[in-house]
Amino acid sequence: MRVTVIGTGYVGSVTGACLSFLGHHVTCVDTDEAKIAKWKCGQAPIYEPHLDELVALAGRRGGIEFTTGLAGPARASDVIFIAVGTPPLPDGSPNLTYLESAAHGIGAAIDGSRFRVVVNKSTVPVGSGNLVETLVREGIAEAHPADRHAIHFGVASNPEFLREGCAVADSLYPDRIVVGASDEQTLAIMRDLYRPLLEQSFEPPPGVPRPATATQAPLVATSLTSAEMIKYAANAFLAMKIGFANEIANICERVGAEATEVLQGIGLDSRIGSKFLNAGLGWGGSCFGKDVHALLHTAAEYGYSGKLLQASLDVNTAQRQMVIQKLQEKLFILKGRTIGILGLAFKPDTDDLRDAPSLSIVERLLQMGARVKAYDPIAMNACRALYPDLKIRYCDSPREVAQDADALVLVTEWSEFAALPLAELAALMVKPILVDGRNVFRPESAAAAGFDYTGIGRAPRPPAERRESGASQFRPVSS
Ligand SMILES: NC(=O)c1ccc[n+]([C@@H]2O[C@H](COP(=O)([O-])OP(=O)(O)OC[C@H]3O[C@@H](n4cnc5c(N)ncnc54)[C@H](O)[C@@H]3O)[C@@H](O)[C@H]2O)c1
């Protein structure tokens, strides 16, 4: 099939590359000329593992093109995806101007030569499927007033569940594909488009092997409204699950229990599951906060107050500030102290800083008069460019961060941090204090390396009391 994807951010580019890899001819459209120029040179403007390779491979499969012009590709396509950003407005509702402009542009571009499907992949409030249909119709009516009844299209809502950092694997081996469709013809086209994913009938690309469990992907066919609601409900649940883990960890810390053991103990219950059940400094990223706010906003429009949703936002905000409290317990005064931050990205394996816990923590430390040094394997350039006024001293290595610091705070659990030479780092510091915001290290190992260690939900206990348990191998799962 011929496919257009509007928006070449994390979602649009991965969707376009995967569909092209599966044999469809894809044109990716973006209004950002600098981004398109990079894509045309074969360079992804975002950091996402395996994406560059997949785009190169896609060029030799269905074919993939990049352009700033929507009209030609939209007219030539059977399926047109909208994957533009829907960032939050100050009142918590999502900004739909990008979506509106894309939908209107589609209407202005298409003609009556074939039936087309307009697929919304952006996360949009319940009811936006109808909005997309209205905007496409308005675009058609303005551009082709005489033929407007001869131009036919269907609307689908196809929410995206990929995680940045493993977006390619998540898209090729999805747990499910949700399609809310306005009619049977639209659903049938979407089923055909996704058949290789549904049947898992393709040869995996190098470096992204198929998990043994991914034998097929179920298609969940719903109404437009249900599909939109599924996306919000999924993100709200995951945000709440992480918030729950953090709340339990905070109680563990007070009663002398070890959160990693407790969360492992409950996560192995198949009704609960261990994914997204790790204590830390809370979730971040472009989706959870935005989507929970949007769901609360929608609920309020219908006279409902989402108490659980509000609580999960509150717990998350407080969790980020836990670092400040822990530093104050160790150092008392933060003014004039040098605090080293390990990790800026909102999670490992991405350069995305949207709603990153690191930013709230750094801002608070600077407000309190502390000096901040930081290292991140990938996100430092993005941080410099996006927040030029943030007075961070960027370092080339964790060693440089530790040098003469009064405390180190691990904020993002990049895998390279787990292998840090702790004794060497401790020896470089003014005070060897380590706040392990993601419970990456074994408290015993950090203490043996000379650190005054504190994690999240980890009450200090005398060594004799500790059992050898699987808890130390219980690696955090990223949100
Ligand atoms: N990032 C994620 O992990 C993720 C996961 C699931 C769902 N989502 C949702 O998917 C949507 C896209 O998210 P993202 O992270 O890819 O956003 P992004 O900000 O990375 O990318 C959006 C792109 O759309 C482009 N754009 C805006 N208006 C345009 C227009 N009229 N025509 C062409 N291009 C236009 C922008 O220039 C930008 O490159 C959002 O609604 C988001 O909530 C994101």
Coordinates of C-alpha atoms and ligand atoms in Angstrom, one line a residue:
M1 CA 0.0 0.0 0.0
R2 CA 1.0 3.6 -0.3
V3 CA 1.2 5.3 3.1
T4 CA 1.8 8.9 4.3
V5 CA 2.9 9.6 7.8
I6 CA 2.5 13.2 9.0
G7 CA 5.0 14.0 11.8
T8 CA 8.5 12.5 12.0
G9 CA 9.0 12.6 15.7
Y10 CA 9.5 9.5 17.9
V11 CA 6.1 8.0 16.8
G12 CA 5.8 9.0 13.2
S13 CA 9.4 8.1 12.2
V14 CA 9.3 4.7 13.8
T15 CA 5.8 4.0 12.3
G16 CA 7.0 5.1 8.9
A17 CA 10.2 3.0 9.0
C18 CA 8.4 -0.1 10.3
L19 CA 5.6 0.1 7.7
S20 CA 8.2 0.6 4.9
F21 CA 10.3 -2.3 6.3
L22 CA 7.1 -4.5 6.0
G23 CA 6.8 -3.6 2.3
H24 CA 4.6 -0.5 2.1
H25 CA 5.7 2.6 0.3
V26 CA 5.9 5.3 2.9
T27 CA 6.3 9.1 2.6
C28 CA 7.1 10.8 5.9
V29 CA 6.1 14.5 6.1
D30 CA 7.1 17.1 8.6
T31 CA 6.8 20.9 8.7
D32 CA 10.2 21.1 10.4
E33 CA 12.6 21.7 7.4
A34 CA 15.7 21.0 9.5
K35 CA 14.4 17.6 10.6
I36 CA 13.5 16.6 7.0
A37 CA 16.9 17.8 5.8
K38 CA 18.5 15.4 8.3
W39 CA 16.2 12.5 7.4
K40 CA 17.1 13.0 3.7
C41 CA 20.8 12.7 4.6
G42 CA 20.1 9.4 6.4
Q43 CA 20.5 10.9 9.9
A44 CA 17.7 10.5 12.4
P45 CA 17.2 13.9 14.2
I46 CA 16.3 11.9 17.3
Y47 CA 18.2 9.3 19.3
E48 CA 16.3 6.0 19.0
P49 CA 18.2 2.7 19.0
H50 CA 18.0 0.8 15.6
L51 CA 16.0 3.5 13.9
D52 CA 18.8 4.6 11.5
E53 CA 19.4 1.0 10.4
L54 CA 15.7 0.4 9.9
V55 CA 15.3 3.5 7.8
A56 CA 18.2 2.4 5.6
L57 CA 16.7 -1.1 5.3
A58 CA 13.2 0.3 4.6
G59 CA 14.7 2.3 1.7
R60 CA 15.5 -1.1 0.1
R61 CA 12.1 -2.7 1.0
G62 CA 8.8 -0.8 0.4
G63 CA 10.7 2.5 0.0
I64 CA 10.7 5.5 2.3
E65 CA 10.8 9.2 1.4
F66 CA 10.9 12.4 3.4
T67 CA 9.4 15.7 2.5
T68 CA 7.9 18.9 3.8
G69 CA 5.0 18.9 1.3
L70 CA 1.9 17.1 2.3
A71 CA -0.4 17.5 -0.7
G72 CA 1.4 15.1 -3.3
P73 CA 2.0 12.2 -0.9
A74 CA -1.5 12.5 0.7
R75 CA -3.2 12.4 -2.7
A76 CA -1.1 9.3 -3.8
S77 CA -1.8 7.4 -0.5
D78 CA -4.3 4.8 0.5
V79 CA -3.6 5.4 4.2
I80 CA -2.6 8.7 5.8
F81 CA -1.3 8.6 9.4
I82 CA -1.4 11.7 11.7
A83 CA 1.5 11.4 14.2
V84 CA 2.0 15.0 15.2
G85 CA 2.6 16.2 18.8
T86 CA -0.2 17.0 21.2
P87 CA 1.7 18.8 23.9
P88 CA -0.2 20.0 27.1
L89 CA -1.6 23.5 27.4
P90 CA -1.4 25.3 30.7
D91 CA -4.9 24.0 31.8
G92 CA -3.9 20.4 31.2
S93 CA -5.8 19.9 28.0
P94 CA -3.8 18.9 24.9
N95 CA -2.8 21.4 22.2
L96 CA -4.6 20.1 19.1
T97 CA -3.5 22.8 16.7
Y98 CA -0.9 20.5 15.0
L99 CA -3.5 17.8 14.6
E100 CA -6.1 20.3 13.3
S101 CA -3.6 21.7 10.7
A102 CA -2.7 18.1 9.6
A103 CA -6.3 17.0 9.2
H104 CA -7.3 20.1 7.4
G105 CA -4.3 19.7 5.1
I106 CA -5.3 16.1 4.3
G107 CA -8.8 17.3 3.3
A108 CA -7.4 20.0 1.0
A109 CA -5.0 17.5 -0.6
I110 CA -7.1 14.4 -1.4
D111 CA -9.3 13.8 -4.4
G112 CA -11.9 11.3 -5.5
S113 CA -9.6 8.9 -7.2
R114 CA -9.7 6.3 -4.4
F115 CA -11.1 5.6 -0.9
R116 CA -8.5 6.7 1.7
V117 CA -8.1 6.0 5.4
V118 CA -7.1 8.8 7.7
V119 CA -5.5 7.3 10.8
N120 CA -4.9 9.2 14.0
K121 CA -1.9 7.9 15.9
S122 CA -1.4 11.0 18.0
T123 CA -2.8 10.7 21.5
V124 CA -5.9 12.9 21.5
P125 CA -8.8 13.4 23.8
V126 CA -11.9 11.2 23.5
G127 CA -14.0 12.6 20.7
S128 CA -11.1 13.7 18.5
G129 CA -11.9 11.0 15.9
N130 CA -15.0 13.0 15.1
L131 CA -13.0 16.2 15.1
V132 CA -10.5 14.7 12.6
E133 CA -13.4 13.7 10.3
T134 CA -14.9 17.2 10.5
L135 CA -11.6 18.9 9.8
V136 CA -10.9 16.6 6.8
R137 CA -14.4 17.4 5.5
E138 CA -13.9 21.1 6.0
G139 CA -10.5 20.9 4.1
I140 CA -12.3 19.0 1.3
A141 CA -15.2 21.5 1.1
E142 CA -12.8 24.5 0.9
A143 CA -10.4 23.0 -1.7
H144 CA -12.9 21.1 -3.8
P145 CA -16.4 22.6 -3.2
A146 CA -17.8 21.2 -6.5
D147 CA -16.6 17.5 -5.9
R148 CA -16.9 17.3 -2.2
H149 CA -19.5 14.6 -2.2
A150 CA -17.3 12.5 -4.5
I151 CA -14.4 12.3 -2.2
H152 CA -14.6 9.4 0.2
F153 CA -12.5 8.5 3.2
G154 CA -12.8 6.7 6.5
V155 CA -11.3 7.6 9.9
A156 CA -9.4 5.3 12.2
S157 CA -7.9 5.8 15.7
N158 CA -4.8 3.7 16.1
P159 CA -3.2 4.6 19.4
E160 CA 0.5 4.0 19.8
F161 CA 2.0 2.2 22.7
L162 CA 5.7 2.2 21.9
R163 CA 8.3 3.1 24.5
E164 CA 11.1 5.4 23.6
G165 CA 14.4 3.5 23.8
C166 CA 12.9 0.3 22.5
A167 CA 10.4 1.8 20.0
V168 CA 11.4 -0.3 17.0
A169 CA 11.0 -3.6 18.9
D170 CA 7.7 -2.4 20.4
S171 CA 6.4 -1.5 17.0
L172 CA 7.5 -4.7 15.3
Y173 CA 6.4 -7.0 18.1
P174 CA 3.4 -5.3 19.7
D175 CA 1.4 -6.8 22.5
R176 CA -1.7 -5.8 20.6
I177 CA -2.8 -3.4 17.8
V178 CA -5.8 -1.3 18.7
V179 CA -7.9 0.1 15.8
G180 CA -11.0 2.1 16.3
A181 CA -12.7 2.5 13.0
S182 CA -15.6 4.4 11.6
D183 CA -16.7 1.7 9.2
E184 CA -16.0 -1.9 8.0
Q185 CA -14.1 -0.8 4.9
T186 CA -11.7 1.3 7.0
L187 CA -11.1 -1.6 9.5
A188 CA -10.5 -4.0 6.6
I189 CA -7.8 -1.7 5.1
M190 CA -6.1 -1.3 8.5
R191 CA -6.1 -5.1 8.9
D192 CA -4.4 -5.5 5.5
L193 CA -1.9 -2.8 6.3
Y194 CA -0.9 -4.5 9.6
R195 CA -1.2 -8.1 8.4
P196 CA 2.6 -8.8 8.6
L197 CA 2.6 -7.6 12.2
L198 CA -0.7 -9.4 13.2
E199 CA 0.6 -12.7 11.7
Q200 CA 4.3 -11.9 12.6
S201 CA 5.1 -13.2 9.1
F202 CA 8.1 -11.1 8.4
E203 CA 11.8 -11.9 8.8
P204 CA 13.1 -9.7 11.8
P205 CA 15.6 -7.0 10.9
P206 CA 19.2 -7.5 12.1
G207 CA 19.6 -6.4 15.8
V208 CA 15.9 -6.5 16.6
P209 CA 15.2 -10.2 17.1
R210 CA 11.6 -11.4 17.6
P211 CA 10.9 -12.4 21.2
A212 CA 9.9 -16.0 21.6
T213 CA 6.5 -15.0 22.9
A214 CA 5.7 -12.8 19.9
T215 CA 4.0 -15.4 17.7
Q216 CA 1.2 -13.1 16.6
A217 CA -0.3 -9.7 17.7
P218 CA -4.1 -9.5 18.4
L219 CA -6.1 -6.8 16.7
V220 CA -8.4 -5.1 19.1
A221 CA -11.2 -3.6 16.9
T222 CA -13.2 -1.0 18.6
S223 CA -15.2 2.2 18.2
L224 CA -13.2 5.4 17.7
T225 CA -14.1 6.5 21.2
S226 CA -13.0 3.3 22.8
A227 CA -9.7 3.3 21.0
E228 CA -9.0 6.8 22.2
M229 CA -10.0 5.8 25.8
I230 CA -7.7 2.7 25.7
K231 CA -4.6 4.9 25.1
Y232 CA -5.4 7.2 28.0
A233 CA -6.5 4.3 30.3
A234 CA -3.2 2.4 29.5
N235 CA -1.0 5.3 30.3
A236 CA -2.9 6.3 33.4
F237 CA -2.6 2.7 34.7
L238 CA 1.1 2.6 34.1
A239 CA 1.7 5.9 35.7
M240 CA -0.4 4.8 38.7
K241 CA 1.5 1.5 38.9
I242 CA 4.8 3.3 39.2
G243 CA 3.3 5.7 41.7
F244 CA 2.1 2.8 43.7
A245 CA 5.6 1.3 43.8
N246 CA 7.0 4.6 45.0
E247 CA 4.4 5.0 47.7
I248 CA 5.1 1.4 48.9
A249 CA 8.8 2.2 48.8
N250 CA 8.3 5.3 50.9
I251 CA 6.5 3.3 53.5
C252 CA 9.1 0.6 53.3
E253 CA 11.8 3.1 54.1
R254 CA 10.0 4.2 57.3
V255 CA 9.2 0.7 58.6
G256 CA 12.6 -0.8 57.8
A257 CA 11.5 -3.0 54.9
E258 CA 13.5 -3.3 51.6
A259 CA 11.4 -2.0 48.7
T260 CA 13.2 -4.0 46.0
E261 CA 12.3 -7.2 48.0
V262 CA 8.8 -6.2 48.6
L263 CA 8.1 -5.1 45.0
Q264 CA 9.7 -8.3 43.7
G265 CA 7.5 -10.3 46.2
I266 CA 4.3 -8.7 44.9
G267 CA 5.4 -8.4 41.2
L268 CA 5.8 -12.2 40.8
D269 CA 2.1 -12.5 41.4
S270 CA 0.8 -13.0 37.9
R271 CA -2.2 -10.8 38.7
I272 CA 0.2 -7.9 39.4
G273 CA 3.3 -8.4 37.2
S274 CA 6.7 -6.9 37.9
K275 CA 7.0 -4.5 34.9
F276 CA 6.6 -0.8 35.8
L277 CA 6.7 -1.8 39.5
N278 CA 10.0 -0.3 40.6
A279 CA 10.7 2.4 43.1
G280 CA 12.6 5.4 41.9
L281 CA 12.3 9.2 41.4
G282 CA 9.1 8.8 39.5
W283 CA 8.1 8.8 35.9
G284 CA 8.7 11.5 33.3
G285 CA 8.5 11.8 29.5
S286 CA 6.2 13.3 27.1
C287 CA 3.2 11.0 27.7
F288 CA 2.3 10.0 31.2
G289 CA 1.9 13.5 32.7
K290 CA 0.2 14.9 29.6
D291 CA -2.1 12.0 29.2
V292 CA -3.2 11.7 32.9
H293 CA -3.9 15.5 32.9
A294 CA -5.9 15.2 29.7
L295 CA -7.9 12.3 31.1
L296 CA -8.6 14.3 34.3
H297 CA -9.6 17.2 32.1
T298 CA -12.0 15.1 30.0
A299 CA -13.5 13.5 33.1
A300 CA -14.1 17.0 34.6
E301 CA -15.9 18.1 31.4
Y302 CA -18.3 15.3 32.1
G303 CA -18.6 16.3 35.8
Y304 CA -16.4 13.5 37.1
S305 CA -13.5 14.0 39.4
G306 CA -10.7 11.3 38.9
K307 CA -9.3 11.0 42.4
L308 CA -7.0 8.1 41.7
L309 CA -5.6 9.9 38.7
Q310 CA -5.0 13.1 40.6
A311 CA -3.3 11.1 43.4
S312 CA -0.9 9.5 41.0
L313 CA 0.2 12.9 39.7
D314 CA 0.7 14.2 43.2
V315 CA 2.7 11.1 44.3
N316 CA 4.9 11.6 41.3
T317 CA 5.6 15.3 41.8
A318 CA 6.5 14.6 45.5
Q319 CA 8.8 11.6 44.5
R320 CA 11.1 13.9 42.4
Q321 CA 11.6 16.1 45.4
M322 CA 12.6 13.1 47.5
V323 CA 16.2 13.7 46.3
I324 CA 16.3 17.1 47.9
Q325 CA 15.1 15.7 51.2
K326 CA 17.7 12.9 51.1
L327 CA 20.5 15.4 50.3
Q328 CA 19.4 17.7 53.1
E329 CA 19.4 14.7 55.5
K330 CA 23.0 14.0 54.6
L331 CA 24.4 17.5 54.0
F332 CA 22.0 19.7 56.0
I333 CA 22.9 22.8 53.9
L334 CA 22.7 22.7 50.1
K335 CA 23.7 26.3 49.5
G336 CA 27.2 26.3 48.0
R337 CA 27.4 22.5 47.8
T338 CA 28.3 20.8 44.5
I339 CA 25.9 18.1 43.5
G340 CA 26.7 15.7 40.7
I341 CA 23.9 14.4 38.6
L342 CA 24.2 11.1 36.7
G343 CA 21.6 11.0 33.9
L344 CA 19.4 13.7 32.4
A345 CA 17.2 11.9 29.9
F346 CA 13.8 11.0 31.3
K347 CA 14.7 7.3 30.9
P348 CA 17.7 5.4 29.5
D349 CA 18.3 4.9 25.8
T350 CA 16.7 8.2 24.7
D351 CA 17.7 11.8 24.3
D352 CA 14.2 12.9 25.3
L353 CA 14.1 15.4 28.1
R354 CA 10.3 16.2 28.1
D355 CA 9.1 16.3 31.7
A356 CA 12.3 14.6 32.8
P357 CA 12.7 14.3 36.6
S358 CA 16.3 15.5 36.2
L359 CA 15.0 18.9 35.2
S360 CA 12.8 19.4 38.3
I361 CA 15.6 18.2 40.5
V362 CA 18.3 20.4 38.9
E363 CA 16.0 23.5 39.0
R364 CA 15.3 22.9 42.7
L365 CA 18.9 22.5 43.6
L366 CA 19.9 25.6 41.7
Q367 CA 17.1 27.6 43.5
M368 CA 18.5 26.4 46.8
G369 CA 21.9 27.7 45.9
A370 CA 23.7 24.5 45.0
R371 CA 26.1 24.1 42.1
V372 CA 25.2 21.3 39.7
K373 CA 27.4 19.2 37.5
A374 CA 26.0 16.6 35.2
Y375 CA 26.8 13.8 32.8
D376 CA 24.4 11.9 30.4
P377 CA 25.7 9.6 27.7
I378 CA 23.3 10.9 25.1
A379 CA 21.0 13.8 26.3
M380 CA 23.6 16.6 27.2
N381 CA 23.5 18.3 23.8
A382 CA 19.7 18.3 23.8
C383 CA 19.7 19.7 27.3
R384 CA 22.2 22.5 26.4
A385 CA 20.1 23.4 23.3
L386 CA 16.7 23.3 25.0
Y387 CA 17.6 24.8 28.4
P388 CA 20.5 27.2 27.7
D389 CA 19.8 29.2 30.9
L390 CA 20.0 26.1 33.2
K391 CA 23.3 26.6 35.0
I392 CA 24.6 23.0 34.7
R393 CA 28.3 22.3 34.4
Y394 CA 28.3 19.5 31.8
C395 CA 31.0 16.9 32.3
D396 CA 32.6 14.4 29.9
S397 CA 32.4 11.4 32.3
P398 CA 31.0 10.3 35.6
R399 CA 34.5 10.7 37.0
E400 CA 34.5 14.4 36.1
V401 CA 31.1 14.7 37.8
A402 CA 32.4 13.0 41.0
Q403 CA 35.5 15.2 41.2
D404 CA 35.2 17.5 44.2
A405 CA 31.4 16.9 44.4
D406 CA 29.6 16.9 47.8
A407 CA 27.1 14.3 46.6
L408 CA 26.2 12.2 43.6
V409 CA 22.6 11.6 42.5
L410 CA 21.8 8.8 40.0
V411 CA 18.7 10.1 38.2
T412 CA 18.6 8.0 35.0
E413 CA 19.4 4.3 35.1
W414 CA 21.6 4.1 31.9
S415 CA 23.1 0.6 31.8
E416 CA 26.7 2.0 31.8
F417 CA 26.1 3.5 35.3
A418 CA 25.6 0.0 36.8
A419 CA 29.3 -0.8 36.0
L420 CA 30.7 2.4 37.5
P421 CA 33.9 2.0 39.5
L422 CA 32.3 3.2 42.8
A423 CA 35.5 3.2 44.9
E424 CA 37.3 5.4 42.4
L425 CA 34.4 7.8 42.3
A426 CA 34.0 8.0 46.1
A427 CA 37.7 8.7 46.4
L428 CA 37.4 11.8 44.1
M429 CA 34.6 13.4 46.1
V430 CA 34.6 15.9 49.0
K431 CA 31.9 13.9 50.6
P432 CA 31.2 10.4 49.3
I433 CA 27.4 10.6 49.4
L434 CA 25.4 8.6 46.8
V435 CA 21.7 9.0 46.3
D436 CA 20.7 6.1 44.1
G437 CA 17.5 7.4 42.6
R438 CA 16.8 4.2 40.7
N439 CA 18.1 1.5 43.1
V440 CA 20.8 0.5 40.6
F441 CA 23.5 -0.4 43.1
R442 CA 23.6 -2.9 45.9
P443 CA 23.7 -0.9 49.1
E444 CA 26.4 -3.3 50.5
S445 CA 28.7 -2.8 47.4
A446 CA 28.3 1.0 47.5
A447 CA 29.1 1.0 51.2
A448 CA 32.1 -1.2 50.7
A449 CA 33.3 1.2 48.0
G450 CA 33.3 4.0 50.6
F451 CA 30.0 5.6 49.9
D452 CA 27.4 6.9 52.3
Y453 CA 24.6 5.3 50.3
T454 CA 20.9 5.9 50.2
G455 CA 18.4 4.4 47.7
I456 CA 14.7 4.7 47.4
G457 CA 12.7 2.6 49.9
R458 CA 15.9 1.0 51.2
A459 CA 16.2 1.1 55.0
P460 CA 19.7 0.6 56.3
R461 CA 20.1 -2.7 58.1
P462 CA 23.1 -4.3 59.8
P463 CA 24.7 -6.8 57.3
A464 CA 23.9 -9.9 59.5
E465 CA 20.2 -9.2 59.2
R466 CA 20.4 -9.3 55.4
R467 CA 19.5 -12.5 53.6
E468 CA 21.1 -13.4 50.3
S469 CA 18.1 -12.9 48.0
G470 CA 17.2 -12.3 44.4
A471 CA 16.6 -8.7 45.3
S472 CA 20.0 -7.6 44.3
Q473 CA 19.5 -9.0 40.8
F474 CA 16.1 -7.3 40.5
R475 CA 17.0 -4.8 37.8
P476 CA 14.8 -1.7 37.4
V477 CA 12.5 -1.7 34.4
S478 CA 12.3 1.6 32.7
S479 CA 9.1 3.6 32.3
Ligands
LIG1 N1 6.9 9.7 22.2 C1 6.3 8.6 22.7 O1 6.8 7.8 23.4 C2 4.8 8.4 22.4 C3 4.2 7.1 22.6 C4 2.9 6.9 22.3 C5 2.1 8.0 21.8 N2 2.7 9.2 21.6 C6 1.9 10.3 21.0 O2 2.2 10.4 19.7 C7 2.1 11.8 19.3 C8 3.5 12.2 18.7 O3 4.4 12.1 19.7 P1 6.0 12.3 19.4 O4 6.7 12.0 20.6 O5 6.3 11.5 18.1 O6 6.0 13.8 19.1 P2 7.3 14.7 18.5 O7 7.1 16.0 19.1 O8 8.6 13.9 18.7 O9 7.0 14.8 16.9 C9 5.9 15.5 16.4 C10 6.4 15.9 15.0 O10 5.2 16.4 14.3 C11 5.7 17.5 13.5 N3 4.5 18.3 13.1 C12 3.8 19.1 13.8 N4 2.7 19.6 13.1 C13 2.9 19.1 11.8 C14 2.1 19.3 10.6 N5 1.0 20.0 10.6 N6 2.6 18.6 9.6 C15 3.7 17.8 9.6 N7 4.4 17.7 10.7 C16 4.0 18.3 11.8 C17 6.7 18.2 14.4 O11 7.5 19.1 13.6 C18 7.4 17.0 15.0 O12 8.5 16.6 14.2 C19 1.7 12.6 20.5 O13 0.3 12.7 20.5 C20 2.1 11.7 21.6 O14 1.4 11.9 22.8 C21 4.0 9.5 21.9

